[in-house]
Amino acid sequence: MHCRTNCLMRTRLDKEQGPGVLPHVRTERAKTVSLVLGSGGARGLAHIGVIRWLTENGYQIASISGASIGALVGGIYATDKLDLYAHWVTALERKHVLRLLDPTISGPGLFKGERIISVLRELIGDYVIEELPIAFTAVATDLVSREEVWLREGKLFDAIRASIATPLVFTPFKHGGRRLLDGALVNPVPISPTLGDATDLTVVVDLSGPAQTAHLHHGKRRLVEDNGYRAKIAKFIDGLQPARRAKEPRHGLLDVAFLSIEAMQDTISQLRLAGNSADVMIDIPRNACGFFEFWRAEELIALGRERAEKAFVKQVERATRS
């Protein structure tokens, strides 16, 4: 059984402790965590900051369940190569992100998704989920049956590719006789695969948290090379940045479709989380960045670390008052 909020009641905040490390993690036994990583495009780079904060503060991540970008970051962490991925993604510039996209001539998606997976396979290596040291579940959606699919065996990057198949953006992925789409369509914050875990805490990272009034600094936003083909892709990407538009945006077809998908996923997340509460909920603002703004990795990682600390401090304060 999970140890819920009372797990955090054992210690009080100690003002003499240094900032960034909470006193309740300094126990004889590291607290085990079931980590749930939600979907949300580039906002998911905040997952890296959350994971770093947890491990630096003595938590042992024993189980990971992720949808879309949550499956990608969580799966890479399970290979023990998250620092390698973080170094790589932090070095990305806007033009590099564009080069990772492989447009389709015709098909049920704008991009094949093969190039990015190939690059990640080369960077991280090929892994089999059953052989990972951490229990891992990537959540996908069956295009035909519309069922939620839990991918817990087979090649890691096949499972990740299926889970990140965002409608309109990436083509569906054929896996095990099924055509799979983004897991966020049915379970954007997949807490259900962790319910049977024998861990101390369930920590959920929701990338659709309340909007923040002040945006992050833009960081390394570079101009696209003077190339017509890349410029068209860049224009498409810019059309998927509703948070960065003027006060009275002119929404095109893709804008409306994408915002509709996010609205649907937000509603599903609320319903799912209402039925399965977490011990610690970490909210990342839904307008922290645009869907494809992976070139803002450094600031998003820092945001994840900051939000993780705030969530745990808040939880401890609640526990000590009860």
Short mmCIF file of N, CA, C and O in Angstrom, two decimals, residues 160-218:
data_model
loop_
_atom_site.label_atom_id
_atom_site.label_comp_id
_atom_site.label_asym_id
_atom_site.label_seq_id
_atom_site.Cartn_x
_atom_site.Cartn_y
_atom_site.Cartn_z
N ILE A 160 8.08 4.28 -26.61
CA ILE A 160 8.11 5.74 -26.55
C ILE A 160 7.53 6.35 -27.83
O ILE A 160 6.74 7.29 -27.78
N ARG A 161 7.91 5.79 -28.98
CA ARG A 161 7.40 6.30 -30.26
C ARG A 161 5.88 6.20 -30.31
O ARG A 161 5.20 7.12 -30.81
N ALA A 162 5.32 5.10 -29.81
CA ALA A 162 3.87 4.96 -29.80
C ALA A 162 3.23 6.00 -28.89
O ALA A 162 2.22 6.62 -29.23
N SER A 163 3.83 6.23 -27.74
CA SER A 163 3.25 7.12 -26.75
C SER A 163 3.30 8.58 -27.17
O SER A 163 2.47 9.39 -26.73
N ILE A 164 4.26 8.96 -28.02
CA ILE A 164 4.38 10.37 -28.42
C ILE A 164 3.67 10.68 -29.74
O ILE A 164 3.82 11.79 -30.28
N ALA A 165 2.89 9.75 -30.26
CA ALA A 165 2.25 9.94 -31.57
C ALA A 165 1.06 10.89 -31.47
O ALA A 165 -0.11 10.51 -31.61
N THR A 166 1.36 12.16 -31.24
CA THR A 166 0.33 13.19 -31.12
C THR A 166 -0.47 13.32 -32.41
O THR A 166 0.12 13.47 -33.48
N PRO A 167 -1.79 13.25 -32.35
CA PRO A 167 -2.60 13.38 -33.57
C PRO A 167 -2.29 14.66 -34.32
O PRO A 167 -2.02 15.70 -33.72
N LEU A 168 -2.31 14.58 -35.63
CA LEU A 168 -2.00 15.66 -36.56
C LEU A 168 -0.49 15.91 -36.67
O LEU A 168 -0.01 16.28 -37.72
N VAL A 169 0.24 15.69 -35.60
CA VAL A 169 1.67 15.99 -35.60
C VAL A 169 2.46 14.77 -36.09
O VAL A 169 3.14 14.83 -37.12
N PHE A 170 2.38 13.64 -35.36
CA PHE A 170 3.10 12.43 -35.75
C PHE A 170 2.14 11.36 -36.26
O PHE A 170 1.00 11.26 -35.78
N THR A 171 2.61 10.57 -37.18
CA THR A 171 1.78 9.48 -37.70
C THR A 171 1.60 8.41 -36.64
O THR A 171 2.45 8.24 -35.76
N PRO A 172 0.49 7.65 -36.68
CA PRO A 172 0.31 6.53 -35.74
C PRO A 172 1.45 5.53 -35.89
O PRO A 172 2.08 5.42 -36.95
N PHE A 173 1.73 4.79 -34.82
CA PHE A 173 2.84 3.83 -34.82
C PHE A 173 2.29 2.41 -34.77
O PHE A 173 1.47 2.08 -33.90
N LYS A 174 2.74 1.57 -35.69
CA LYS A 174 2.32 0.17 -35.70
C LYS A 174 3.14 -0.62 -34.68
O LYS A 174 4.37 -0.65 -34.76
N HIS A 175 2.45 -1.22 -33.74
CA HIS A 175 3.14 -1.93 -32.65
C HIS A 175 2.28 -3.09 -32.18
O HIS A 175 1.13 -2.90 -31.76
N GLY A 176 2.82 -4.30 -32.26
CA GLY A 176 2.09 -5.47 -31.79
C GLY A 176 0.76 -5.68 -32.48
O GLY A 176 -0.22 -6.09 -31.84
N GLY A 177 0.69 -5.38 -33.78
CA GLY A 177 -0.55 -5.57 -34.51
C GLY A 177 -1.56 -4.45 -34.32
O GLY A 177 -2.68 -4.53 -34.84
N ARG A 178 -1.18 -3.41 -33.61
CA ARG A 178 -2.08 -2.29 -33.38
C ARG A 178 -1.50 -1.01 -34.00
O ARG A 178 -0.30 -0.91 -34.22
N ARG A 179 -2.39 -0.05 -34.25
CA ARG A 179 -1.97 1.28 -34.66
C ARG A 179 -2.19 2.18 -33.45
O ARG A 179 -3.33 2.41 -33.04
N LEU A 180 -1.09 2.67 -32.91
CA LEU A 180 -1.15 3.38 -31.63
C LEU A 180 -0.90 4.88 -31.80
O LEU A 180 -0.12 5.32 -32.63
N LEU A 181 -1.60 5.62 -30.95
CA LEU A 181 -1.47 7.08 -30.88
C LEU A 181 -1.04 7.49 -29.47
O LEU A 181 -0.95 6.66 -28.56
N ASP A 182 -0.82 8.78 -29.33
CA ASP A 182 -0.43 9.39 -28.06
C ASP A 182 -1.31 8.90 -26.90
O ASP A 182 -2.54 8.95 -26.96
N GLY A 183 -0.66 8.49 -25.81
CA GLY A 183 -1.39 8.04 -24.64
C GLY A 183 -2.19 9.14 -23.97
O GLY A 183 -3.14 8.88 -23.23
N ALA A 184 -1.82 10.38 -24.24
CA ALA A 184 -2.51 11.51 -23.62
C ALA A 184 -3.96 11.63 -24.08
O ALA A 184 -4.76 12.30 -23.43
N LEU A 185 -4.32 10.98 -25.18
CA LEU A 185 -5.71 11.04 -25.65
C LEU A 185 -6.67 10.41 -24.66
O LEU A 185 -7.84 10.80 -24.59
N VAL A 186 -6.21 9.42 -23.91
CA VAL A 186 -7.08 8.73 -22.96
C VAL A 186 -6.61 8.88 -21.52
O VAL A 186 -7.40 8.74 -20.59
N ASN A 187 -5.32 9.16 -21.32
CA ASN A 187 -4.80 9.25 -19.95
C ASN A 187 -3.58 10.18 -19.92
O ASN A 187 -2.44 9.72 -19.87
N PRO A 188 -3.80 11.50 -19.93
CA PRO A 188 -2.68 12.44 -20.01
C PRO A 188 -1.75 12.42 -18.80
O PRO A 188 -0.58 12.76 -18.91
N VAL A 189 -2.28 12.04 -17.64
CA VAL A 189 -1.47 11.93 -16.42
C VAL A 189 -1.70 10.53 -15.86
O VAL A 189 -2.54 10.32 -14.98
N PRO A 190 -1.00 9.51 -16.38
CA PRO A 190 -1.34 8.11 -16.14
C PRO A 190 -0.94 7.57 -14.77
O PRO A 190 0.04 6.84 -14.60
N ILE A 191 -1.77 7.90 -13.78
CA ILE A 191 -1.51 7.42 -12.43
C ILE A 191 -1.95 5.97 -12.24
O ILE A 191 -1.39 5.23 -11.42
N SER A 192 -2.92 5.52 -13.04
CA SER A 192 -3.49 4.18 -12.85
C SER A 192 -2.48 3.04 -12.95
O SER A 192 -2.59 2.06 -12.19
N PRO A 193 -1.46 3.09 -13.82
CA PRO A 193 -0.51 1.98 -13.85
C PRO A 193 0.32 1.83 -12.58
O PRO A 193 0.98 0.80 -12.37
N THR A 194 0.30 2.83 -11.71
CA THR A 194 1.12 2.77 -10.49
C THR A 194 0.32 2.36 -9.25
O THR A 194 0.89 2.22 -8.17
N LEU A 195 -0.97 2.16 -9.39
CA LEU A 195 -1.81 1.94 -8.22
C LEU A 195 -1.46 0.67 -7.45
O LEU A 195 -1.72 0.59 -6.25
N GLY A 196 -0.87 -0.30 -8.11
CA GLY A 196 -0.50 -1.53 -7.42
C GLY A 196 0.91 -1.51 -6.86
O GLY A 196 1.37 -2.51 -6.28
N ASP A 197 1.61 -0.40 -6.99
CA ASP A 197 3.00 -0.33 -6.53
C ASP A 197 3.09 -0.32 -5.00
O ASP A 197 2.29 0.32 -4.32
N ALA A 198 4.09 -1.00 -4.49
CA ALA A 198 4.34 -1.01 -3.05
C ALA A 198 5.40 0.04 -2.71
O ALA A 198 6.47 -0.28 -2.17
N THR A 199 5.11 1.28 -3.02
CA THR A 199 6.05 2.37 -2.76
C THR A 199 5.49 3.30 -1.69
O THR A 199 4.31 3.21 -1.34
N ASP A 200 6.34 4.17 -1.17
CA ASP A 200 5.92 5.06 -0.09
C ASP A 200 5.08 6.22 -0.57
O ASP A 200 4.16 6.67 0.12
N LEU A 201 5.41 6.73 -1.75
CA LEU A 201 4.74 7.93 -2.25
C LEU A 201 4.42 7.81 -3.74
O LEU A 201 5.18 7.19 -4.48
N THR A 202 3.32 8.42 -4.12
CA THR A 202 3.02 8.60 -5.53
C THR A 202 3.16 10.08 -5.84
O THR A 202 2.47 10.91 -5.24
N VAL A 203 4.07 10.41 -6.74
CA VAL A 203 4.34 11.80 -7.12
C VAL A 203 3.89 11.99 -8.57
O VAL A 203 4.34 11.27 -9.46
N VAL A 204 3.02 12.96 -8.79
CA VAL A 204 2.47 13.21 -10.12
C VAL A 204 2.95 14.57 -10.63
O VAL A 204 2.91 15.56 -9.91
N VAL A 205 3.39 14.60 -11.88
CA VAL A 205 3.79 15.85 -12.52
C VAL A 205 2.79 16.13 -13.63
O VAL A 205 2.74 15.41 -14.64
N ASP A 206 1.99 17.17 -13.44
CA ASP A 206 0.95 17.55 -14.40
C ASP A 206 1.45 18.76 -15.19
O ASP A 206 1.73 19.82 -14.61
N LEU A 207 1.56 18.62 -16.50
CA LEU A 207 2.06 19.70 -17.35
C LEU A 207 0.95 20.64 -17.82
O LEU A 207 1.19 21.50 -18.65
N SER A 208 -0.24 20.49 -17.27
CA SER A 208 -1.37 21.35 -17.63
C SER A 208 -1.84 22.15 -16.42
O SER A 208 -3.05 22.35 -16.22
N GLY A 209 -0.89 22.58 -15.60
CA GLY A 209 -1.22 23.34 -14.42
C GLY A 209 -1.75 24.73 -14.76
O GLY A 209 -1.73 25.16 -15.92
N PRO A 210 -2.22 25.47 -13.76
CA PRO A 210 -2.74 26.82 -13.99
C PRO A 210 -1.73 27.70 -14.71
O PRO A 210 -0.52 27.61 -14.46
N ALA A 211 -2.22 28.53 -15.62
CA ALA A 211 -1.34 29.40 -16.39
C ALA A 211 -0.65 30.40 -15.49
O ALA A 211 -1.22 30.87 -14.50
N GLN A 212 0.60 30.69 -15.80
CA GLN A 212 1.34 31.70 -15.05
C GLN A 212 1.21 33.04 -15.77
O GLN A 212 1.09 33.10 -16.99
N THR A 213 1.26 34.11 -15.01
CA THR A 213 1.07 35.43 -15.60
C THR A 213 2.33 35.94 -16.28
O THR A 213 2.27 36.67 -17.26
N ALA A 214 3.49 35.53 -15.77
CA ALA A 214 4.77 35.96 -16.36
C ALA A 214 5.40 34.78 -17.07
O ALA A 214 5.52 33.70 -16.52
N HIS A 215 5.81 34.97 -18.31
CA HIS A 215 6.43 33.90 -19.07
C HIS A 215 7.89 33.75 -18.69
O HIS A 215 8.52 34.66 -18.17
N LEU A 216 8.42 32.57 -18.98
CA LEU A 216 9.85 32.34 -18.78
C LEU A 216 10.63 33.18 -19.78
O LEU A 216 10.12 33.62 -20.80
N HIS A 217 11.89 33.40 -19.49
CA HIS A 217 12.75 34.08 -20.45
C HIS A 217 12.91 33.20 -21.68
O HIS A 217 12.96 31.98 -21.59
N HIS A 218 13.02 33.81 -22.82
CA HIS A 218 13.04 33.06 -24.07
C HIS A 218 14.31 32.25 -24.26
O HIS A 218 14.32 31.29 -25.00
#
